[in-house]
PDB file of C-alpha atoms in Angstrom:
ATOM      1  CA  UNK A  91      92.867 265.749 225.581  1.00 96.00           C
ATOM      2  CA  UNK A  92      94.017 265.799 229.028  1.00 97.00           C
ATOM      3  CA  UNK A  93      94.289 269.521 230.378  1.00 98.00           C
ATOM      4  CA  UNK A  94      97.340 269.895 232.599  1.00 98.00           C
ATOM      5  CA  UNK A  95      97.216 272.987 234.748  1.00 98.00           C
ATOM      6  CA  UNK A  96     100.682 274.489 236.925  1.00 98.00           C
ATOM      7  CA  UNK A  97     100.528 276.813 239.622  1.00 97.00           C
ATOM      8  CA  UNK A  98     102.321 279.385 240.110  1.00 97.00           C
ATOM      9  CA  UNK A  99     102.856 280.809 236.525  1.00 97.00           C
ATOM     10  CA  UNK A 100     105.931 282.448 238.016  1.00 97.00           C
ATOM     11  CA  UNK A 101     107.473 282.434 241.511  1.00 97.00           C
ATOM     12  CA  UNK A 102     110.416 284.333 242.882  1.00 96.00           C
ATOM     13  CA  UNK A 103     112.720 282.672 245.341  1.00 96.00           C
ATOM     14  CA  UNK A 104     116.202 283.135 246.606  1.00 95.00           C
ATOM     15  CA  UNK A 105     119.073 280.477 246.924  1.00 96.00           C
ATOM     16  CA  UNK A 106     118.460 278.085 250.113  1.00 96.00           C
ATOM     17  CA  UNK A 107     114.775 278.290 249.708  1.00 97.00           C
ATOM     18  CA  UNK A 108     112.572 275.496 248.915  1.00 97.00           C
ATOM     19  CA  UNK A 109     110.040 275.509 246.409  1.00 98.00           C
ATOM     20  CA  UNK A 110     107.066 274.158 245.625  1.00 98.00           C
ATOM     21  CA  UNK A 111     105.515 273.703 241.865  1.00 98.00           C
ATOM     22  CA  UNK A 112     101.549 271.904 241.471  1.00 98.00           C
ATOM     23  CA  UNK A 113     100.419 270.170 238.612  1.00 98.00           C
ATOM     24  CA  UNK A 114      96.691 269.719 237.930  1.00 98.00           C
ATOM     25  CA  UNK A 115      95.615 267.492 235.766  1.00 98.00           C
ATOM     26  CA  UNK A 116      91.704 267.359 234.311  1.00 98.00           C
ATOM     27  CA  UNK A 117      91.760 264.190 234.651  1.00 98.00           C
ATOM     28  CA  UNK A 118      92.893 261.044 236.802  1.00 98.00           C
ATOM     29  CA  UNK A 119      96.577 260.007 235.062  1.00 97.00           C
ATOM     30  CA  UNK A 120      97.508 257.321 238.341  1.00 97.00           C
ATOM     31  CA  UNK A 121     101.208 258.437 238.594  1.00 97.00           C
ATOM     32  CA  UNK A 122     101.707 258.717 234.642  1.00 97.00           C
ATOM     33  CA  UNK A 123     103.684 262.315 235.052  1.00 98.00           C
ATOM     34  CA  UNK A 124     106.765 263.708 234.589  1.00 98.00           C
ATOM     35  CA  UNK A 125     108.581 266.769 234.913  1.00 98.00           C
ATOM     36  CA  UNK A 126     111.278 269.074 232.818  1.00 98.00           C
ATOM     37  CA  UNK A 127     113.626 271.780 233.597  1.00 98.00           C
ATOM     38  CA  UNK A 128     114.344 274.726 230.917  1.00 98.00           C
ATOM     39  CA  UNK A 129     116.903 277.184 230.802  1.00 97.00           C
ATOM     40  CA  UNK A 130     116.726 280.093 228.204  1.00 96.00           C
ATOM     41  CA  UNK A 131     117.948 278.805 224.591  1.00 96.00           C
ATOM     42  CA  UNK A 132     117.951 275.108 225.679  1.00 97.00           C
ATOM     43  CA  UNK A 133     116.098 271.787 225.171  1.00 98.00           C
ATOM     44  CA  UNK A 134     113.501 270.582 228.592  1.00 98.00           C
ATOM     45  CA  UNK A 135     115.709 267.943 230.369  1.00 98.00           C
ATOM     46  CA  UNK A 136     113.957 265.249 232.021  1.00 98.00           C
ATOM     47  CA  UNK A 137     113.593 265.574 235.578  1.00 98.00           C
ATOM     48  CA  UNK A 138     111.335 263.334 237.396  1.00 98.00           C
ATOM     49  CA  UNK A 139     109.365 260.432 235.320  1.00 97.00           C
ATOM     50  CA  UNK A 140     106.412 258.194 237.160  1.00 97.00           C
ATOM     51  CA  UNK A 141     105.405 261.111 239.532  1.00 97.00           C
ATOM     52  CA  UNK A 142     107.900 260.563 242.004  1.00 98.00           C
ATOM     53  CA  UNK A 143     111.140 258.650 239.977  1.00 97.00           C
ATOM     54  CA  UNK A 144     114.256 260.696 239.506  1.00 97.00           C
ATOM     55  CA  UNK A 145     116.256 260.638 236.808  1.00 96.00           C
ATOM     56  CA  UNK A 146     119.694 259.686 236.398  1.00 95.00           C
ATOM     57  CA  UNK A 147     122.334 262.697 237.309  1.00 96.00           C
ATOM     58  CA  UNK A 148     119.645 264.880 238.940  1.00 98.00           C
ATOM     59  CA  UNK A 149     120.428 266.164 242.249  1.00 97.00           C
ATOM     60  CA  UNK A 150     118.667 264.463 245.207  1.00 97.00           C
ATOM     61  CA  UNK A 151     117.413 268.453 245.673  1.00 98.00           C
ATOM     62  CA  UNK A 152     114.369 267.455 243.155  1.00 98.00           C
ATOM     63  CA  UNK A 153     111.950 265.198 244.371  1.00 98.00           C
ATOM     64  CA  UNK A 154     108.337 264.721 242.941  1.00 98.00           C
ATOM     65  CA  UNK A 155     104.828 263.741 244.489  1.00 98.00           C
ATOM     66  CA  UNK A 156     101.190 263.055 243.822  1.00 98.00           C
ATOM     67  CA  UNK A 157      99.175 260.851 242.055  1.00 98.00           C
ATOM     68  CA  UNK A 158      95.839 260.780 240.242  1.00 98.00           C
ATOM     69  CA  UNK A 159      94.884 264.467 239.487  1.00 98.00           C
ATOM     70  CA  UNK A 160      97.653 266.511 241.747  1.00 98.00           C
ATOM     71  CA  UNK A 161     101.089 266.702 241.757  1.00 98.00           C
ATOM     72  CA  UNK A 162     104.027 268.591 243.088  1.00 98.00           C
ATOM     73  CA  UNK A 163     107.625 269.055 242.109  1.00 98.00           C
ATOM     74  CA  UNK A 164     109.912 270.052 245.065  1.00 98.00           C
ATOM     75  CA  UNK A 165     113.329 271.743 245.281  1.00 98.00           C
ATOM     76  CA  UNK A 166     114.430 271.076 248.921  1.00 97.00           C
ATOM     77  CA  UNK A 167     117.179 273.955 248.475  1.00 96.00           C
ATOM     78  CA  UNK A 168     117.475 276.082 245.824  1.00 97.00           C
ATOM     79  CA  UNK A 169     121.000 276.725 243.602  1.00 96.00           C
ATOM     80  CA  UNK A 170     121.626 279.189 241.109  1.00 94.00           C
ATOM     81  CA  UNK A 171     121.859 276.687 238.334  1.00 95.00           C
ATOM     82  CA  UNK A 172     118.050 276.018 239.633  1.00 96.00           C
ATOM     83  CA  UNK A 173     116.303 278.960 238.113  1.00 93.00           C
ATOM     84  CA  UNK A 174     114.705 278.217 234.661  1.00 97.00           C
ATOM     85  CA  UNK A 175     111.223 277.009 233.787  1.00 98.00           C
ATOM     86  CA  UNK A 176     109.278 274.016 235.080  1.00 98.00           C
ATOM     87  CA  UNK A 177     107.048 271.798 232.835  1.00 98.00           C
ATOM     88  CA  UNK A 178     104.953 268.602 233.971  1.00 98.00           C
ATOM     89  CA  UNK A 179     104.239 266.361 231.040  1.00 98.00           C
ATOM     90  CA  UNK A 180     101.095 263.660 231.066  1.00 98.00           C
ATOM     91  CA  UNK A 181     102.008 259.762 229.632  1.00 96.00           C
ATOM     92  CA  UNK A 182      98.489 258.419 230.743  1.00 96.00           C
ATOM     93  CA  UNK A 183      97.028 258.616 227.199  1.00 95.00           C
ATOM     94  CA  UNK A 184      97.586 260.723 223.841  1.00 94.00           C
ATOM     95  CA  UNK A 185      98.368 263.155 223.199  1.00 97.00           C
ATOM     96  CA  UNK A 186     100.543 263.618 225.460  1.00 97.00           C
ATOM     97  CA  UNK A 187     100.289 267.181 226.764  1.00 98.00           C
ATOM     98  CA  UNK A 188     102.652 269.581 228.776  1.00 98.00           C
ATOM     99  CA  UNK A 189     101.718 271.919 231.553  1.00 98.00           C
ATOM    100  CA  UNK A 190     101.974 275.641 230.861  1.00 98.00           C
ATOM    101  CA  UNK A 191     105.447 276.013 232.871  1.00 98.00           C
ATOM    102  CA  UNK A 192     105.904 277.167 235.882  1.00 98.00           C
ATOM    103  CA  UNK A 193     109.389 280.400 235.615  1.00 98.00           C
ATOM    104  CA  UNK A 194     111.242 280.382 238.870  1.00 98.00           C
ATOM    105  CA  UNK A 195     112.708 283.764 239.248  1.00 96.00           C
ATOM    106  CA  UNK A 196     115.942 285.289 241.437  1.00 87.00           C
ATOM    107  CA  UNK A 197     114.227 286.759 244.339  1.00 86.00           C
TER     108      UNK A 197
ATOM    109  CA  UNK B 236     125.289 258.167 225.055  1.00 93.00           C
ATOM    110  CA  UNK B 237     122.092 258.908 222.127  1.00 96.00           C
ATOM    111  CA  UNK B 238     122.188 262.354 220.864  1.00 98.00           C
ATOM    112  CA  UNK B 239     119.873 263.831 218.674  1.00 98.00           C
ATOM    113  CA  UNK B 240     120.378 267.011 215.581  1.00 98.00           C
ATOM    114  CA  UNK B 241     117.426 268.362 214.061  1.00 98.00           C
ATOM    115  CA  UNK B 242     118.333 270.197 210.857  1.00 98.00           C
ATOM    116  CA  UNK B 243     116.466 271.526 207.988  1.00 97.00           C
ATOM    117  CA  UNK B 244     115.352 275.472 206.800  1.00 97.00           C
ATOM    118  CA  UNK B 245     114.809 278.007 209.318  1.00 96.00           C
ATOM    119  CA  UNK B 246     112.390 280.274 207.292  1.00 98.00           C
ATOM    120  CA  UNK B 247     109.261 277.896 205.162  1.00 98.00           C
ATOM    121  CA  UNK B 248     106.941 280.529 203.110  1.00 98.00           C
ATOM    122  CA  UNK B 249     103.244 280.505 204.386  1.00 97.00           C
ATOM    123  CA  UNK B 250     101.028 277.746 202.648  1.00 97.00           C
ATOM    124  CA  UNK B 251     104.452 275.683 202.206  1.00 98.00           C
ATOM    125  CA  UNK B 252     105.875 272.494 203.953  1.00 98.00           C
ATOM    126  CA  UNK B 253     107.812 272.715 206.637  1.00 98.00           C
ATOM    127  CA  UNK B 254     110.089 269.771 206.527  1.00 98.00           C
ATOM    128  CA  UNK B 255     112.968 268.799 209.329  1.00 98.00           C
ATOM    129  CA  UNK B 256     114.730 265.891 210.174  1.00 98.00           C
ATOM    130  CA  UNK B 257     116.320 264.111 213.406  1.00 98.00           C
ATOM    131  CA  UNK B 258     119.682 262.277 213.248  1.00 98.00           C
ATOM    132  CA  UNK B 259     120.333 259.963 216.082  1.00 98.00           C
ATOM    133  CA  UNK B 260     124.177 259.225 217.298  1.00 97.00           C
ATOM    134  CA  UNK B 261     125.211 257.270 219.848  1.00 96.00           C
ATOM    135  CA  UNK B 262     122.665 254.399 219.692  1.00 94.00           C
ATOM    136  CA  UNK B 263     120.525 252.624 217.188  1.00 94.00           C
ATOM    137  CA  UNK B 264     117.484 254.234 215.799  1.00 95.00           C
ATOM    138  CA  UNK B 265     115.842 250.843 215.521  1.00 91.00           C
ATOM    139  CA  UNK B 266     116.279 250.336 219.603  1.00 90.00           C
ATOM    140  CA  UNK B 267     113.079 249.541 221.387  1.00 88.00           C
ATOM    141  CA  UNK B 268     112.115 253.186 221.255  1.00 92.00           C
ATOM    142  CA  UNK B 269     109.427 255.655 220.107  1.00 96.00           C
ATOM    143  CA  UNK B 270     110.857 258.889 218.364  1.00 97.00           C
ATOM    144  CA  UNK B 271     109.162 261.914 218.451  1.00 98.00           C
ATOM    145  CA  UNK B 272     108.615 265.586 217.685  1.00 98.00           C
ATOM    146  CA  UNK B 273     107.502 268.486 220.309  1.00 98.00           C
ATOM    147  CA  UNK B 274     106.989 272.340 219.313  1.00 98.00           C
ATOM    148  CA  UNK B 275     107.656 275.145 221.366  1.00 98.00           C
ATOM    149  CA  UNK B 276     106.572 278.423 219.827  1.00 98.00           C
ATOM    150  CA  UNK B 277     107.982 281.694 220.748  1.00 96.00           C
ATOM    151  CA  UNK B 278     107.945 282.615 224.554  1.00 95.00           C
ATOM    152  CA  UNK B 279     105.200 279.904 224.693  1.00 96.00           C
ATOM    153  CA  UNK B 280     105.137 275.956 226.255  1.00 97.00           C
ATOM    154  CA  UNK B 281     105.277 272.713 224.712  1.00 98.00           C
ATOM    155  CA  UNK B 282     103.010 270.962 222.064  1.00 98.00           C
ATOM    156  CA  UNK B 283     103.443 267.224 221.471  1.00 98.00           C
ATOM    157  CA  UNK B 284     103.502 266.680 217.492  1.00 98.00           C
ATOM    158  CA  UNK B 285     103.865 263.020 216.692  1.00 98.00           C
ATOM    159  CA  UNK B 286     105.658 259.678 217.562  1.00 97.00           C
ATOM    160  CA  UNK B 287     107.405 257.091 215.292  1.00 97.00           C
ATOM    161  CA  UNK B 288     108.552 253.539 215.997  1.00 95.00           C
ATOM    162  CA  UNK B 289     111.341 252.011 213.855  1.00 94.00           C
ATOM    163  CA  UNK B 290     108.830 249.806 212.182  1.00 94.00           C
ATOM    164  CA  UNK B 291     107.174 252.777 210.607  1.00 94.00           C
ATOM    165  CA  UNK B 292     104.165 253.006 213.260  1.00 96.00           C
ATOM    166  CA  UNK B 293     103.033 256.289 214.101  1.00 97.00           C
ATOM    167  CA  UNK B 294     100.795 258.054 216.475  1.00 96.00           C
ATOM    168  CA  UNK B 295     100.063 261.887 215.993  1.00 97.00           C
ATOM    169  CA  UNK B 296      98.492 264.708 218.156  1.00 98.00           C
ATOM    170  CA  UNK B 297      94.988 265.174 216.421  1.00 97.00           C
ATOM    171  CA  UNK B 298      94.784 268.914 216.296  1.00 97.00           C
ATOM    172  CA  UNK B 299      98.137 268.788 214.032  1.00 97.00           C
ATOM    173  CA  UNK B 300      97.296 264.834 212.277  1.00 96.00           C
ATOM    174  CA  UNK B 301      95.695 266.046 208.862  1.00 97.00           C
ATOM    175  CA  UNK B 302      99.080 268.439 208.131  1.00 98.00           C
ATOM    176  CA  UNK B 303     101.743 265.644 209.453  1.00 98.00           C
ATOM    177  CA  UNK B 304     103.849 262.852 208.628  1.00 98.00           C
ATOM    178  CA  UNK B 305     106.715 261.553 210.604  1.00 98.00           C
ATOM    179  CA  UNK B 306     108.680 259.016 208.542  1.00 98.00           C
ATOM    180  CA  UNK B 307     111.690 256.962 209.382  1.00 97.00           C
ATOM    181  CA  UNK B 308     114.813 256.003 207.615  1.00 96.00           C
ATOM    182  CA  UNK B 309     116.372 253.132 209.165  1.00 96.00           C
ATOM    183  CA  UNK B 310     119.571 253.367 206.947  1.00 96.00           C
ATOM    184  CA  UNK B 311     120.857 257.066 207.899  1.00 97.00           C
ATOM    185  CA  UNK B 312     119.559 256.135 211.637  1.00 97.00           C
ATOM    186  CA  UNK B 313     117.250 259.131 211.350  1.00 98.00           C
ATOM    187  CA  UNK B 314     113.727 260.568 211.169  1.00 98.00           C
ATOM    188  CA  UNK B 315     111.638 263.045 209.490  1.00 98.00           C
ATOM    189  CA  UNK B 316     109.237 265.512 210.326  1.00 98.00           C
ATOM    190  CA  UNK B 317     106.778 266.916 207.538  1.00 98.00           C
ATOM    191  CA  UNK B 318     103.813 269.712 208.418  1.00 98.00           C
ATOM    192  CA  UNK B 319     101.996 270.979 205.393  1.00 98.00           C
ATOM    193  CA  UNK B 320      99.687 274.231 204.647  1.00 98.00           C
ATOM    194  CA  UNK B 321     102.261 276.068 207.405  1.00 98.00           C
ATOM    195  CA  UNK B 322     101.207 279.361 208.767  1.00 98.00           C
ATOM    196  CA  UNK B 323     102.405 281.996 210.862  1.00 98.00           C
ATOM    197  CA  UNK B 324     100.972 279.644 214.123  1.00 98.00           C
ATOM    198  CA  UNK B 325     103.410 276.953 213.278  1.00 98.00           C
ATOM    199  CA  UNK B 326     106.614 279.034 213.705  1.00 98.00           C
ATOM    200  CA  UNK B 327     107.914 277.413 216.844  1.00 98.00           C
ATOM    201  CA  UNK B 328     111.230 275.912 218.286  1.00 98.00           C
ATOM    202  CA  UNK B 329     111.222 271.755 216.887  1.00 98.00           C
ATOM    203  CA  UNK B 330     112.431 269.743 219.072  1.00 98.00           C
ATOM    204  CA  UNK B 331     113.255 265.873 218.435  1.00 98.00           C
ATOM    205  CA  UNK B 332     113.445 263.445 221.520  1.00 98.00           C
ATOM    206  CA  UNK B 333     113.586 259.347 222.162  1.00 97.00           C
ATOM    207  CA  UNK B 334     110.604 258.601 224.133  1.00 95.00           C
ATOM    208  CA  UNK B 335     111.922 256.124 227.065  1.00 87.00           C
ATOM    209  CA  UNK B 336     109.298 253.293 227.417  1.00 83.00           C
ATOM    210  CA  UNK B 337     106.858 255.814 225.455  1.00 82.00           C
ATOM    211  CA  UNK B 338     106.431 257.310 228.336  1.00 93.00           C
ATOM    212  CA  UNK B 339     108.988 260.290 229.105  1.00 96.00           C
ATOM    213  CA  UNK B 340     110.902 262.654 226.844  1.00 97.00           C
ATOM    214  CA  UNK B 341     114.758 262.062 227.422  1.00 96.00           C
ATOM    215  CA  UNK B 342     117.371 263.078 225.362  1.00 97.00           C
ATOM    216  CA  UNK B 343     115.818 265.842 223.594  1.00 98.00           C
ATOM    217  CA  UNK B 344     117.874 267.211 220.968  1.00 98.00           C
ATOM    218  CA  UNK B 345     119.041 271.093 221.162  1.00 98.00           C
ATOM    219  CA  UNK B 346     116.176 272.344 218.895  1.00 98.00           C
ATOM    220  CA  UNK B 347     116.018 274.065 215.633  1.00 98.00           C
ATOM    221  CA  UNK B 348     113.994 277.608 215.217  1.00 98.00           C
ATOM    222  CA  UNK B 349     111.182 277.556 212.089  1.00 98.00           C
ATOM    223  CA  UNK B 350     109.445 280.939 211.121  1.00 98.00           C
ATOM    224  CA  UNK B 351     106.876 281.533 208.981  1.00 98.00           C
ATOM    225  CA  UNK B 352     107.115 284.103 206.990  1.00 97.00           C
ATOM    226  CA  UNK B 353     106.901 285.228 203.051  1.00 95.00           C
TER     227      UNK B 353
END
């Protein structure tokens, strides 16, 4: 299975910042990646699909990078509907696996 | 747009079947779409479970493939989810979702809560 590592775990911002989330994966998935947002007591919503693709209705706020082993999902400016929990997701080859999730926090 | 409604029991008795099904509104089941089944345990991330096409073919995470099946049932534009020999590991938050292009995750449905427990 293909290992898919986030950093940071947790980060703590404040509204107007921009944050950064990284995606590892163990091994070389060209730009097969996306990425979901989680509030508390909800379903992931699809973000960002092909690395760098947004999705329909997201906020031009999100944008994604990266290909091969590293990627990064970027908030350019922060909202309060923002803070919830960050997952990358892997579509190179089964299973497809999630990153741990990265919780971003009101500073 | 496609919505998706897990249902089934909330509490399955250790060394039981945990059984759960997806009903799909707002678009055909039989689309040119994979189906699938993600797990989210307690405070915990996501697990991939299994995938079904309309013509019955499947494809199922291997740590989880000898206690699965995912069935189908074109008529009642739905599908199933079946996990046998449960145990306390499997209680989790199911989650059903189209796979776009069997590729990405999106809608996912809102998620039903099974626990484990005699």
């Amino acid at each position: 299975d293909i290992q898919m590592t986030q950093s940071p775990s947790s980060v703590s911002a404040s509204v107007g910042d921009r944050v950064t989330i990284t995606c590892r994966a163990s091994q070389g998935i060209s730009s097969w990646l996306a990425w979901y947002q989680q509030k508390p007591g909800k379903a992931p919503k699809l973000l960002i699909y092909a690395a760098s693709s947004l999705q329909s209705g997201v906020p031009s706020r999100f944008s994604g990078s990266g290909s091969g082993t590293d990627f990064t999902l970027t908030i350019s400016s922060l909202q309060p509907e923002d803070f919830a929990t960050y997952y990358c997701q892997q579509a190179n080859s089964f299973p497809h696996t999630f990153g741990g999730g990265t919780k971003v926090e009101i500073k | 747009q496609v919505q998706l409604q897990e249902s089934g029991p909330g509490l399955v008795k250790p060394s039981g079947t945990l059984s759960l099904t997806c009903a799909v509104s707002g678009g055909s089941i039989s689309s040119s779409n994979w189906w699938s089944w993600i797990r989210q345990p307690p405070g915990k991330g996501l697990e991939w479970i299994g995938e079904i096409y309309h013509s019955g073919s499947t494809n199922y995470n291997p740590s989880l493939k000898s206690r699965v099946t995912i069935s189908v049932d074109k008529s009642k534009n739905q599908f199933s989810l079946k996990l046998s020999s449960v145990t306390a590991a499997d209680t989790a938050v199911y989650y059903c979702a189209r796979e776009w292009i069997q590729l990405w995750f999106d809608p996912w449905g809102q998620g039903t809560l099974v626990t484990v427990s005699s």
